């Protein structure tokens, strides 16, 4: 039955992704302009990031500068890897996993950044120790309104860091395992049988992703009112946008390609064409995010206000106005 079904399908739709030389040969005038523009975008993203690294290294103290450099690199790294994947379709397995592993580290670094912006772990605990933290936030418990608030402690902070760090470690390990299995022919994204390895590894990675995003969201939701002067909300929004585009958008396109919704176009099979479209979209999106992120991070950091001012700000009172009232 399978052989009969395959016989009715265009052989070009069942072949492996084309070689880089085949991609170059099939480009027309529009394709050459498109590939040149996207390559230029990825190069500009990388150059802007390198220049930003020099600026941050000179202007900011350690260890905050290393954390910010990691977070800033998410969009340029993904754009660069997508450019490689666009020109060399057979390397998409490696480029995608490199991008995903880097972003897994960025998830942990965003949590570290939030803590560093508040003075580091010791200052964070000194400010929030014993204070109740709201944990009914996405992506795990946004609907569980009955959950009690948990007081912050050193153990609680350790669990939050561990929850984000496990994704960075396990994602890298599982990516290496997937590549090893792929080289042996045992890992195939199109194999949805229960005996396939992809059907087990990918959902497990999804669970790890959700578990790692929860601690970051908990810290952000409970501390963002203190960091508004540092533009923490738009910075966090850029991190969330990269997450949605690099994970959700790519998954949707891959599903459409596997379903045959994205038609094959020789020398690209359906899956290879879907991957190519995903890479091209990612380059343009990450280029724009790189420019926006550069605007938010290219600044020197002022010291945070005192705890008294924090409480006034949380209650909706302008600290400057309160100070003027005390003077009067």
PDB file of C-alpha atoms in Angstrom:
ATOM      1  CA  UNK A   1       0.000   0.000   0.000  1.00  0.00           C
ATOM      2  CA  UNK A   2       2.820   2.389   0.876  1.00  0.00           C
ATOM      3  CA  UNK A   3       4.599   1.616  -2.382  1.00  0.00           C
ATOM      4  CA  UNK A   4       1.398   2.353  -4.306  1.00  0.00           C
ATOM      5  CA  UNK A   5       1.019   5.677  -2.511  1.00  0.00           C
ATOM      6  CA  UNK A   6       4.636   6.654  -3.117  1.00  0.00           C
ATOM      7  CA  UNK A   7       4.345   5.817  -6.791  1.00  0.00           C
ATOM      8  CA  UNK A   8       1.727   8.560  -7.229  1.00  0.00           C
ATOM      9  CA  UNK A   9       3.934  11.209  -5.615  1.00  0.00           C
ATOM     10  CA  UNK A  10       6.418  13.318  -7.567  1.00  0.00           C
ATOM     11  CA  UNK A  11       9.871  11.821  -6.886  1.00  0.00           C
ATOM     12  CA  UNK A  12      11.183  15.350  -6.322  1.00  0.00           C
ATOM     13  CA  UNK A  13       8.936  15.593  -3.274  1.00  0.00           C
ATOM     14  CA  UNK A  14      10.602  12.581  -1.667  1.00  0.00           C
ATOM     15  CA  UNK A  15      14.243  13.456  -2.263  1.00  0.00           C
ATOM     16  CA  UNK A  16      16.750  14.820   0.217  1.00  0.00           C
ATOM     17  CA  UNK A  17      17.357  18.594   0.500  1.00  0.00           C
ATOM     18  CA  UNK A  18      19.453  19.872  -2.418  1.00  0.00           C
ATOM     19  CA  UNK A  19      23.147  20.663  -2.236  1.00  0.00           C
ATOM     20  CA  UNK A  20      24.307  24.261  -2.012  1.00  0.00           C
ATOM     21  CA  UNK A  21      25.481  24.191  -5.632  1.00  0.00           C
ATOM     22  CA  UNK A  22      22.000  23.056  -6.732  1.00  0.00           C
ATOM     23  CA  UNK A  23      20.433  25.961  -4.850  1.00  0.00           C
ATOM     24  CA  UNK A  24      22.735  28.429  -6.612  1.00  0.00           C
ATOM     25  CA  UNK A  25      22.044  26.923 -10.053  1.00  0.00           C
ATOM     26  CA  UNK A  26      18.269  27.231  -9.742  1.00  0.00           C
ATOM     27  CA  UNK A  27      18.296  30.900  -8.681  1.00  0.00           C
ATOM     28  CA  UNK A  28      16.810  33.379 -11.123  1.00  0.00           C
ATOM     29  CA  UNK A  29      17.241  37.161 -10.991  1.00  0.00           C
ATOM     30  CA  UNK A  30      14.673  37.555  -8.225  1.00  0.00           C
ATOM     31  CA  UNK A  31      16.176  34.682  -6.270  1.00  0.00           C
ATOM     32  CA  UNK A  32      19.675  36.147  -6.513  1.00  0.00           C
ATOM     33  CA  UNK A  33      18.423  39.522  -5.246  1.00  0.00           C
ATOM     34  CA  UNK A  34      16.461  37.856  -2.421  1.00  0.00           C
ATOM     35  CA  UNK A  35      19.355  35.688  -1.273  1.00  0.00           C
ATOM     36  CA  UNK A  36      21.775  38.612  -1.510  1.00  0.00           C
ATOM     37  CA  UNK A  37      19.482  40.873   0.532  1.00  0.00           C
ATOM     38  CA  UNK A  38      18.896  38.243   3.222  1.00  0.00           C
ATOM     39  CA  UNK A  39      22.619  37.475   3.427  1.00  0.00           C
ATOM     40  CA  UNK A  40      23.313  41.198   3.769  1.00  0.00           C
ATOM     41  CA  UNK A  41      20.739  41.419   6.590  1.00  0.00           C
ATOM     42  CA  UNK A  42      22.315  38.556   8.497  1.00  0.00           C
ATOM     43  CA  UNK A  43      25.796  40.043   8.090  1.00  0.00           C
ATOM     44  CA  UNK A  44      24.611  43.442   9.316  1.00  0.00           C
ATOM     45  CA  UNK A  45      22.932  41.774  12.305  1.00  0.00           C
ATOM     46  CA  UNK A  46      26.171  40.014  13.205  1.00  0.00           C
ATOM     47  CA  UNK A  47      28.302  43.150  12.764  1.00  0.00           C
ATOM     48  CA  UNK A  48      25.925  45.242  14.867  1.00  0.00           C
ATOM     49  CA  UNK A  49      26.033  42.597  17.575  1.00  0.00           C
ATOM     50  CA  UNK A  50      29.835  42.515  17.613  1.00  0.00           C
ATOM     51  CA  UNK A  51      29.944  46.301  17.866  1.00  0.00           C
ATOM     52  CA  UNK A  52      27.355  46.143  20.648  1.00  0.00           C
ATOM     53  CA  UNK A  53      29.511  43.609  22.503  1.00  0.00           C
ATOM     54  CA  UNK A  54      32.457  46.030  22.454  1.00  0.00           C
ATOM     55  CA  UNK A  55      30.244  48.852  23.739  1.00  0.00           C
ATOM     56  CA  UNK A  56      28.754  46.731  26.555  1.00  0.00           C
ATOM     57  CA  UNK A  57      32.159  45.336  27.522  1.00  0.00           C
ATOM     58  CA  UNK A  58      33.556  48.847  27.949  1.00  0.00           C
ATOM     59  CA  UNK A  59      30.562  50.487  29.624  1.00  0.00           C
ATOM     60  CA  UNK A  60      29.105  47.892  32.008  1.00  0.00           C
ATOM     61  CA  UNK A  61      30.577  46.096  35.028  1.00  0.00           C
ATOM     62  CA  UNK A  62      31.102  42.369  35.405  1.00  0.00           C
ATOM     63  CA  UNK A  63      29.110  40.054  35.615  1.00  0.00           C
ATOM     64  CA  UNK A  64      26.222  42.074  34.194  1.00  0.00           C
ATOM     65  CA  UNK A  65      28.005  42.710  30.904  1.00  0.00           C
ATOM     66  CA  UNK A  66      28.484  39.005  30.100  1.00  0.00           C
ATOM     67  CA  UNK A  67      24.817  38.319  30.792  1.00  0.00           C
ATOM     68  CA  UNK A  68      23.673  41.177  28.543  1.00  0.00           C
ATOM     69  CA  UNK A  69      26.043  40.051  25.791  1.00  0.00           C
ATOM     70  CA  UNK A  70      24.475  36.580  25.920  1.00  0.00           C
ATOM     71  CA  UNK A  71      20.919  37.963  25.788  1.00  0.00           C
ATOM     72  CA  UNK A  72      21.753  40.396  22.974  1.00  0.00           C
ATOM     73  CA  UNK A  73      23.190  37.582  20.882  1.00  0.00           C
ATOM     74  CA  UNK A  74      19.921  35.646  20.501  1.00  0.00           C
ATOM     75  CA  UNK A  75      18.629  37.406  17.377  1.00  0.00           C
ATOM     76  CA  UNK A  76      22.012  37.768  15.560  1.00  0.00           C
ATOM     77  CA  UNK A  77      22.960  34.134  16.215  1.00  0.00           C
ATOM     78  CA  UNK A  78      19.607  32.875  14.952  1.00  0.00           C
ATOM     79  CA  UNK A  79      19.857  35.133  11.870  1.00  0.00           C
ATOM     80  CA  UNK A  80      23.382  33.889  11.115  1.00  0.00           C
ATOM     81  CA  UNK A  81      22.440  30.223  11.520  1.00  0.00           C
ATOM     82  CA  UNK A  82      19.342  30.771   9.368  1.00  0.00           C
ATOM     83  CA  UNK A  83      21.549  32.261   6.650  1.00  0.00           C
ATOM     84  CA  UNK A  84      23.742  29.152   6.682  1.00  0.00           C
ATOM     85  CA  UNK A  85      20.638  26.974   6.573  1.00  0.00           C
ATOM     86  CA  UNK A  86      19.246  28.962   3.641  1.00  0.00           C
ATOM     87  CA  UNK A  87      22.397  28.509   1.536  1.00  0.00           C
ATOM     88  CA  UNK A  88      23.112  24.930   2.672  1.00  0.00           C
ATOM     89  CA  UNK A  89      19.734  23.160   3.088  1.00  0.00           C
ATOM     90  CA  UNK A  90      21.308  19.873   4.166  1.00  0.00           C
ATOM     91  CA  UNK A  91      22.839  21.612   7.182  1.00  0.00           C
ATOM     92  CA  UNK A  92      19.472  22.795   8.553  1.00  0.00           C
ATOM     93  CA  UNK A  93      19.494  20.050  11.193  1.00  0.00           C
ATOM     94  CA  UNK A  94      22.737  21.465  12.615  1.00  0.00           C
ATOM     95  CA  UNK A  95      21.914  25.167  12.208  1.00  0.00           C
ATOM     96  CA  UNK A  96      18.488  24.854  13.846  1.00  0.00           C
ATOM     97  CA  UNK A  97      19.839  22.901  16.789  1.00  0.00           C
ATOM     98  CA  UNK A  98      22.681  25.391  17.240  1.00  0.00           C
ATOM     99  CA  UNK A  99      20.172  28.247  17.358  1.00  0.00           C
ATOM    100  CA  UNK A 100      17.896  26.365  19.743  1.00  0.00           C
ATOM    101  CA  UNK A 101      20.752  25.439  22.074  1.00  0.00           C
ATOM    102  CA  UNK A 102      21.926  29.042  22.183  1.00  0.00           C
ATOM    103  CA  UNK A 103      18.426  30.267  22.938  1.00  0.00           C
ATOM    104  CA  UNK A 104      18.091  27.659  25.682  1.00  0.00           C
ATOM    105  CA  UNK A 105      21.048  29.343  27.402  1.00  0.00           C
ATOM    106  CA  UNK A 106      19.457  32.757  26.774  1.00  0.00           C
ATOM    107  CA  UNK A 107      16.334  31.679  28.702  1.00  0.00           C
ATOM    108  CA  UNK A 108      18.501  31.104  31.761  1.00  0.00           C
ATOM    109  CA  UNK A 109      20.469  34.297  31.132  1.00  0.00           C
ATOM    110  CA  UNK A 110      17.255  36.361  31.076  1.00  0.00           C
ATOM    111  CA  UNK A 111      16.510  35.127  34.596  1.00  0.00           C
ATOM    112  CA  UNK A 112      20.060  35.970  35.657  1.00  0.00           C
ATOM    113  CA  UNK A 113      19.707  39.420  34.054  1.00  0.00           C
ATOM    114  CA  UNK A 114      16.569  40.178  36.064  1.00  0.00           C
ATOM    115  CA  UNK A 115      18.414  39.250  39.250  1.00  0.00           C
ATOM    116  CA  UNK A 116      21.554  41.160  38.271  1.00  0.00           C
ATOM    117  CA  UNK A 117      19.534  44.283  37.534  1.00  0.00           C
ATOM    118  CA  UNK A 118      18.392  44.148  41.156  1.00  0.00           C
ATOM    119  CA  UNK A 119      21.969  43.955  42.433  1.00  0.00           C
ATOM    120  CA  UNK A 120      22.732  40.238  42.240  1.00  0.00           C
ATOM    121  CA  UNK A 121      21.550  37.241  44.246  1.00  0.00           C
ATOM    122  CA  UNK A 122      22.516  38.634  47.663  1.00  0.00           C
ATOM    123  CA  UNK A 123      20.856  41.994  47.058  1.00  0.00           C
ATOM    124  CA  UNK A 124      17.835  40.235  45.545  1.00  0.00           C
ATOM    125  CA  UNK A 125      17.400  38.081  48.647  1.00  0.00           C
ATOM    126  CA  UNK A 126      17.973  41.032  50.960  1.00  0.00           C
ATOM    127  CA  UNK A 127      15.213  42.962  49.194  1.00  0.00           C
ATOM    128  CA  UNK A 128      12.679  40.145  48.726  1.00  0.00           C
ATOM    129  CA  UNK A 129      13.451  37.558  51.427  1.00  0.00           C
ATOM    130  CA  UNK A 130      10.191  36.565  53.136  1.00  0.00           C
ATOM    131  CA  UNK A 131       8.017  38.519  50.680  1.00  0.00           C
ATOM    132  CA  UNK A 132       5.295  36.483  48.922  1.00  0.00           C
ATOM    133  CA  UNK A 133       5.822  35.854  45.222  1.00  0.00           C
ATOM    134  CA  UNK A 134       2.902  35.271  42.894  1.00  0.00           C
ATOM    135  CA  UNK A 135       3.408  32.014  40.972  1.00  0.00           C
ATOM    136  CA  UNK A 136       0.109  31.954  39.057  1.00  0.00           C
ATOM    137  CA  UNK A 137       1.695  33.031  35.802  1.00  0.00           C
ATOM    138  CA  UNK A 138       2.272  31.488  32.400  1.00  0.00           C
ATOM    139  CA  UNK A 139       3.043  29.241  30.775  1.00  0.00           C
ATOM    140  CA  UNK A 140       2.331  26.639  33.478  1.00  0.00           C
ATOM    141  CA  UNK A 141      -0.061  28.020  36.090  1.00  0.00           C
ATOM    142  CA  UNK A 142      -1.705  31.120  34.628  1.00  0.00           C
ATOM    143  CA  UNK A 143      -5.141  29.522  35.177  1.00  0.00           C
ATOM    144  CA  UNK A 144      -4.448  28.119  38.661  1.00  0.00           C
ATOM    145  CA  UNK A 145      -5.623  31.164  40.584  1.00  0.00           C
ATOM    146  CA  UNK A 146      -6.072  29.111  43.764  1.00  0.00           C
ATOM    147  CA  UNK A 147      -2.331  28.592  44.185  1.00  0.00           C
ATOM    148  CA  UNK A 148      -0.967  30.441  47.231  1.00  0.00           C
ATOM    149  CA  UNK A 149       1.823  32.978  47.069  1.00  0.00           C
ATOM    150  CA  UNK A 150       5.216  31.521  47.942  1.00  0.00           C
ATOM    151  CA  UNK A 151       7.627  33.479  50.176  1.00  0.00           C
ATOM    152  CA  UNK A 152      10.986  34.185  48.583  1.00  0.00           C
ATOM    153  CA  UNK A 153      13.986  32.489  50.178  1.00  0.00           C
ATOM    154  CA  UNK A 154      17.421  31.286  49.211  1.00  0.00           C
ATOM    155  CA  UNK A 155      16.014  27.824  48.508  1.00  0.00           C
ATOM    156  CA  UNK A 156      13.216  29.268  46.387  1.00  0.00           C
ATOM    157  CA  UNK A 157      15.692  31.324  44.358  1.00  0.00           C
ATOM    158  CA  UNK A 158      17.825  28.210  43.835  1.00  0.00           C
ATOM    159  CA  UNK A 159      14.793  26.289  42.520  1.00  0.00           C
ATOM    160  CA  UNK A 160      13.943  29.127  40.131  1.00  0.00           C
ATOM    161  CA  UNK A 161      17.478  29.165  38.756  1.00  0.00           C
ATOM    162  CA  UNK A 162      17.531  25.376  38.506  1.00  0.00           C
ATOM    163  CA  UNK A 163      14.226  25.369  36.631  1.00  0.00           C
ATOM    164  CA  UNK A 164      15.660  27.669  33.965  1.00  0.00           C
ATOM    165  CA  UNK A 165      19.120  26.075  33.882  1.00  0.00           C
ATOM    166  CA  UNK A 166      17.850  22.531  33.294  1.00  0.00           C
ATOM    167  CA  UNK A 167      16.590  23.531  29.842  1.00  0.00           C
ATOM    168  CA  UNK A 168      19.977  24.906  28.804  1.00  0.00           C
ATOM    169  CA  UNK A 169      21.689  21.667  29.840  1.00  0.00           C
ATOM    170  CA  UNK A 170      19.147  19.057  28.748  1.00  0.00           C
ATOM    171  CA  UNK A 171      18.348  20.816  25.462  1.00  0.00           C
ATOM    172  CA  UNK A 172      22.034  20.685  24.502  1.00  0.00           C
ATOM    173  CA  UNK A 173      22.317  17.031  25.515  1.00  0.00           C
ATOM    174  CA  UNK A 174      19.182  16.033  23.611  1.00  0.00           C
ATOM    175  CA  UNK A 175      20.281  18.022  20.544  1.00  0.00           C
ATOM    176  CA  UNK A 176      23.592  16.168  20.452  1.00  0.00           C
ATOM    177  CA  UNK A 177      21.721  12.869  20.887  1.00  0.00           C
ATOM    178  CA  UNK A 178      19.342  13.792  18.051  1.00  0.00           C
ATOM    179  CA  UNK A 179      22.237  14.586  15.705  1.00  0.00           C
ATOM    180  CA  UNK A 180      23.931  11.287  16.557  1.00  0.00           C
ATOM    181  CA  UNK A 181      20.699   9.379  15.887  1.00  0.00           C
ATOM    182  CA  UNK A 182      20.098  11.379  12.689  1.00  0.00           C
ATOM    183  CA  UNK A 183      23.501  10.438  11.273  1.00  0.00           C
ATOM    184  CA  UNK A 184      22.559   6.801  11.890  1.00  0.00           C
ATOM    185  CA  UNK A 185      19.154   7.240  10.244  1.00  0.00           C
ATOM    186  CA  UNK A 186      17.160   6.852  13.472  1.00  0.00           C
ATOM    187  CA  UNK A 187      15.955  10.461  13.861  1.00  0.00           C
ATOM    188  CA  UNK A 188      13.487  11.731  11.270  1.00  0.00           C
ATOM    189  CA  UNK A 189      11.082  14.609  11.907  1.00  0.00           C
ATOM    190  CA  UNK A 190       8.685  13.179   9.321  1.00  0.00           C
ATOM    191  CA  UNK A 191       8.496   9.840  11.143  1.00  0.00           C
ATOM    192  CA  UNK A 192       5.431  10.167  13.381  1.00  0.00           C
ATOM    193  CA  UNK A 193       5.206   6.480  14.269  1.00  0.00           C
ATOM    194  CA  UNK A 194       5.211   5.526  17.940  1.00  0.00           C
ATOM    195  CA  UNK A 195       8.476   3.663  17.376  1.00  0.00           C
ATOM    196  CA  UNK A 196      10.223   6.769  16.024  1.00  0.00           C
ATOM    197  CA  UNK A 197      12.662   8.680  18.216  1.00  0.00           C
ATOM    198  CA  UNK A 198      11.484  12.146  17.125  1.00  0.00           C
ATOM    199  CA  UNK A 199       7.971  11.551  18.470  1.00  0.00           C
ATOM    200  CA  UNK A 200       9.500  10.993  21.930  1.00  0.00           C
ATOM    201  CA  UNK A 201      12.333  13.516  22.009  1.00  0.00           C
ATOM    202  CA  UNK A 202      10.482  16.565  20.658  1.00  0.00           C
ATOM    203  CA  UNK A 203       7.519  16.479  23.097  1.00  0.00           C
ATOM    204  CA  UNK A 204       9.973  15.995  25.981  1.00  0.00           C
ATOM    205  CA  UNK A 205      11.887  19.080  24.806  1.00  0.00           C
ATOM    206  CA  UNK A 206       8.564  20.935  24.717  1.00  0.00           C
ATOM    207  CA  UNK A 207       7.913  20.048  28.358  1.00  0.00           C
ATOM    208  CA  UNK A 208      11.425  21.214  29.289  1.00  0.00           C
ATOM    209  CA  UNK A 209      10.824  24.494  27.461  1.00  0.00           C
ATOM    210  CA  UNK A 210       7.590  25.236  29.314  1.00  0.00           C
ATOM    211  CA  UNK A 211       9.186  24.288  32.631  1.00  0.00           C
ATOM    212  CA  UNK A 212      12.104  26.670  32.044  1.00  0.00           C
ATOM    213  CA  UNK A 213       9.920  29.601  30.980  1.00  0.00           C
ATOM    214  CA  UNK A 214       7.878  29.479  34.181  1.00  0.00           C
ATOM    215  CA  UNK A 215      10.648  30.572  36.622  1.00  0.00           C
ATOM    216  CA  UNK A 216      11.608  33.453  34.349  1.00  0.00           C
ATOM    217  CA  UNK A 217       7.977  34.593  34.174  1.00  0.00           C
ATOM    218  CA  UNK A 218       7.617  34.353  37.969  1.00  0.00           C
ATOM    219  CA  UNK A 219      10.602  36.612  38.613  1.00  0.00           C
ATOM    220  CA  UNK A 220       9.586  39.060  35.894  1.00  0.00           C
ATOM    221  CA  UNK A 221       5.962  39.378  37.013  1.00  0.00           C
ATOM    222  CA  UNK A 222       7.008  40.074  40.615  1.00  0.00           C
ATOM    223  CA  UNK A 223       9.853  42.494  39.913  1.00  0.00           C
ATOM    224  CA  UNK A 224       9.090  44.320  36.646  1.00  0.00           C
ATOM    225  CA  UNK A 225       7.599  47.327  38.470  1.00  0.00           C
ATOM    226  CA  UNK A 226      11.034  47.969  39.997  1.00  0.00           C
ATOM    227  CA  UNK A 227      12.871  47.864  36.672  1.00  0.00           C
ATOM    228  CA  UNK A 228      10.657  49.997  34.452  1.00  0.00           C
ATOM    229  CA  UNK A 229      13.255  52.767  34.382  1.00  0.00           C
ATOM    230  CA  UNK A 230      15.613  50.226  32.767  1.00  0.00           C
ATOM    231  CA  UNK A 231      13.102  49.435  29.976  1.00  0.00           C
ATOM    232  CA  UNK A 232      12.784  45.889  31.284  1.00  0.00           C
ATOM    233  CA  UNK A 233       9.282  45.423  29.839  1.00  0.00           C
ATOM    234  CA  UNK A 234      10.231  46.019  26.173  1.00  0.00           C
ATOM    235  CA  UNK A 235      13.424  44.000  26.707  1.00  0.00           C
ATOM    236  CA  UNK A 236      11.380  41.097  28.036  1.00  0.00           C
ATOM    237  CA  UNK A 237       8.923  41.537  25.152  1.00  0.00           C
ATOM    238  CA  UNK A 238      11.781  41.159  22.652  1.00  0.00           C
ATOM    239  CA  UNK A 239      12.870  37.955  24.396  1.00  0.00           C
ATOM    240  CA  UNK A 240       9.307  36.616  24.233  1.00  0.00           C
ATOM    241  CA  UNK A 241       9.030  37.579  20.567  1.00  0.00           C
ATOM    242  CA  UNK A 242      12.218  35.691  19.714  1.00  0.00           C
ATOM    243  CA  UNK A 243      10.806  32.690  21.580  1.00  0.00           C
ATOM    244  CA  UNK A 244       7.555  32.740  19.609  1.00  0.00           C
ATOM    245  CA  UNK A 245       9.228  33.245  16.230  1.00  0.00           C
ATOM    246  CA  UNK A 246      12.051  30.736  16.684  1.00  0.00           C
ATOM    247  CA  UNK A 247       9.952  27.996  18.298  1.00  0.00           C
ATOM    248  CA  UNK A 248       6.246  28.359  17.501  1.00  0.00           C
ATOM    249  CA  UNK A 249       6.501  29.822  14.002  1.00  0.00           C
ATOM    250  CA  UNK A 250       9.105  27.269  12.936  1.00  0.00           C
ATOM    251  CA  UNK A 251       7.019  24.401  14.336  1.00  0.00           C
ATOM    252  CA  UNK A 252       3.904  25.571  12.481  1.00  0.00           C
ATOM    253  CA  UNK A 253       5.780  25.807   9.169  1.00  0.00           C
ATOM    254  CA  UNK A 254       7.316  22.353   9.675  1.00  0.00           C
ATOM    255  CA  UNK A 255       3.877  20.866  10.405  1.00  0.00           C
ATOM    256  CA  UNK A 256       2.447  22.454   7.252  1.00  0.00           C
ATOM    257  CA  UNK A 257       5.364  21.059   5.245  1.00  0.00           C
ATOM    258  CA  UNK A 258       4.919  17.552   6.664  1.00  0.00           C
ATOM    259  CA  UNK A 259       1.184  17.740   5.941  1.00  0.00           C
ATOM    260  CA  UNK A 260       1.866  18.668   2.319  1.00  0.00           C
ATOM    261  CA  UNK A 261       0.210  22.103   2.612  1.00  0.00           C
ATOM    262  CA  UNK A 262       3.488  23.650   1.470  1.00  0.00           C
ATOM    263  CA  UNK A 263       3.932  22.138  -1.980  1.00  0.00           C
ATOM    264  CA  UNK A 264       7.268  20.858  -3.198  1.00  0.00           C
ATOM    265  CA  UNK A 265       9.148  22.865  -5.818  1.00  0.00           C
ATOM    266  CA  UNK A 266      12.112  20.970  -7.339  1.00  0.00           C
ATOM    267  CA  UNK A 267      14.877  20.809  -6.323  1.00  0.00           C
ATOM    268  CA  UNK A 268      13.170  21.393  -2.949  1.00  0.00           C
ATOM    269  CA  UNK A 269      10.922  18.755  -1.441  1.00  0.00           C
ATOM    270  CA  UNK A 270       7.944  19.888   0.663  1.00  0.00           C
ATOM    271  CA  UNK A 271       9.901  19.628   3.900  1.00  0.00           C
ATOM    272  CA  UNK A 272      12.995  21.302   2.446  1.00  0.00           C
ATOM    273  CA  UNK A 273      10.916  24.127   0.953  1.00  0.00           C
ATOM    274  CA  UNK A 274       9.144  24.686   4.267  1.00  0.00           C
ATOM    275  CA  UNK A 275      12.505  24.819   5.988  1.00  0.00           C
ATOM    276  CA  UNK A 276      13.810  27.292   3.400  1.00  0.00           C
ATOM    277  CA  UNK A 277      10.803  29.579   3.894  1.00  0.00           C
ATOM    278  CA  UNK A 278      11.299  29.389   7.650  1.00  0.00           C
ATOM    279  CA  UNK A 279      14.974  30.345   7.359  1.00  0.00           C
ATOM    280  CA  UNK A 280      14.201  33.311   5.112  1.00  0.00           C
ATOM    281  CA  UNK A 281      11.477  34.619   7.422  1.00  0.00           C
ATOM    282  CA  UNK A 282      13.718  34.214  10.460  1.00  0.00           C
ATOM    283  CA  UNK A 283      16.504  36.289   8.884  1.00  0.00           C
ATOM    284  CA  UNK A 284      14.180  39.232   8.226  1.00  0.00           C
ATOM    285  CA  UNK A 285      12.509  39.002  11.642  1.00  0.00           C
ATOM    286  CA  UNK A 286      15.751  38.640  13.580  1.00  0.00           C
ATOM    287  CA  UNK A 287      17.278  41.566  11.672  1.00  0.00           C
ATOM    288  CA  UNK A 288      14.444  43.840  12.840  1.00  0.00           C
ATOM    289  CA  UNK A 289      14.664  42.499  16.414  1.00  0.00           C
ATOM    290  CA  UNK A 290      18.429  43.117  16.408  1.00  0.00           C
ATOM    291  CA  UNK A 291      17.857  46.785  15.567  1.00  0.00           C
ATOM    292  CA  UNK A 292      15.159  47.178  18.231  1.00  0.00           C
ATOM    293  CA  UNK A 293      17.149  45.335  20.888  1.00  0.00           C
ATOM    294  CA  UNK A 294      20.196  47.481  20.142  1.00  0.00           C
ATOM    295  CA  UNK A 295      18.140  50.582  20.898  1.00  0.00           C
ATOM    296  CA  UNK A 296      17.007  49.301  24.304  1.00  0.00           C
ATOM    297  CA  UNK A 297      20.374  47.988  25.500  1.00  0.00           C
ATOM    298  CA  UNK A 298      22.662  50.704  24.192  1.00  0.00           C
ATOM    299  CA  UNK A 299      22.612  52.830  27.317  1.00  0.00           C
ATOM    300  CA  UNK A 300      24.448  53.192  30.593  1.00  0.00           C
ATOM    301  CA  UNK A 301      22.643  51.927  33.662  1.00  0.00           C
ATOM    302  CA  UNK A 302      21.586  54.118  36.561  1.00  0.00           C
ATOM    303  CA  UNK A 303      21.441  52.784  40.098  1.00  0.00           C
ATOM    304  CA  UNK A 304      18.065  51.493  41.209  1.00  0.00           C
ATOM    305  CA  UNK A 305      16.022  53.559  43.648  1.00  0.00           C
ATOM    306  CA  UNK A 306      15.788  52.635  47.300  1.00  0.00           C
ATOM    307  CA  UNK A 307      13.327  50.096  48.683  1.00  0.00           C
ATOM    308  CA  UNK A 308      11.105  52.929  49.959  1.00  0.00           C
ATOM    309  CA  UNK A 309      10.823  54.370  46.472  1.00  0.00           C
ATOM    310  CA  UNK A 310      10.079  50.874  45.155  1.00  0.00           C
ATOM    311  CA  UNK A 311       7.100  50.521  47.473  1.00  0.00           C
ATOM    312  CA  UNK A 312       5.807  53.975  46.514  1.00  0.00           C
ATOM    313  CA  UNK A 313       6.125  53.107  42.829  1.00  0.00           C
ATOM    314  CA  UNK A 314       4.340  49.782  43.323  1.00  0.00           C
ATOM    315  CA  UNK A 315       1.472  51.603  45.075  1.00  0.00           C
ATOM    316  CA  UNK A 316       1.178  54.013  42.164  1.00  0.00           C
ATOM    317  CA  UNK A 317       2.683  57.014  43.986  1.00  0.00           C
ATOM    318  CA  UNK A 318       5.299  59.135  42.251  1.00  0.00           C
ATOM    319  CA  UNK A 319       8.456  59.056  44.427  1.00  0.00           C
ATOM    320  CA  UNK A 320       9.410  62.581  43.374  1.00  0.00           C
ATOM    321  CA  UNK A 321       6.012  63.883  44.443  1.00  0.00           C
ATOM    322  CA  UNK A 322       6.318  62.128  47.799  1.00  0.00           C
ATOM    323  CA  UNK A 323       9.716  63.696  48.322  1.00  0.00           C
ATOM    324  CA  UNK A 324       8.318  67.164  47.594  1.00  0.00           C
ATOM    325  CA  UNK A 325       5.515  66.615  50.113  1.00  0.00           C
ATOM    326  CA  UNK A 326       8.038  65.667  52.797  1.00  0.00           C
ATOM    327  CA  UNK A 327      10.053  68.807  52.074  1.00  0.00           C
ATOM    328  CA  UNK A 328       6.955  70.977  52.416  1.00  0.00           C
TER     329      UNK A 328
END
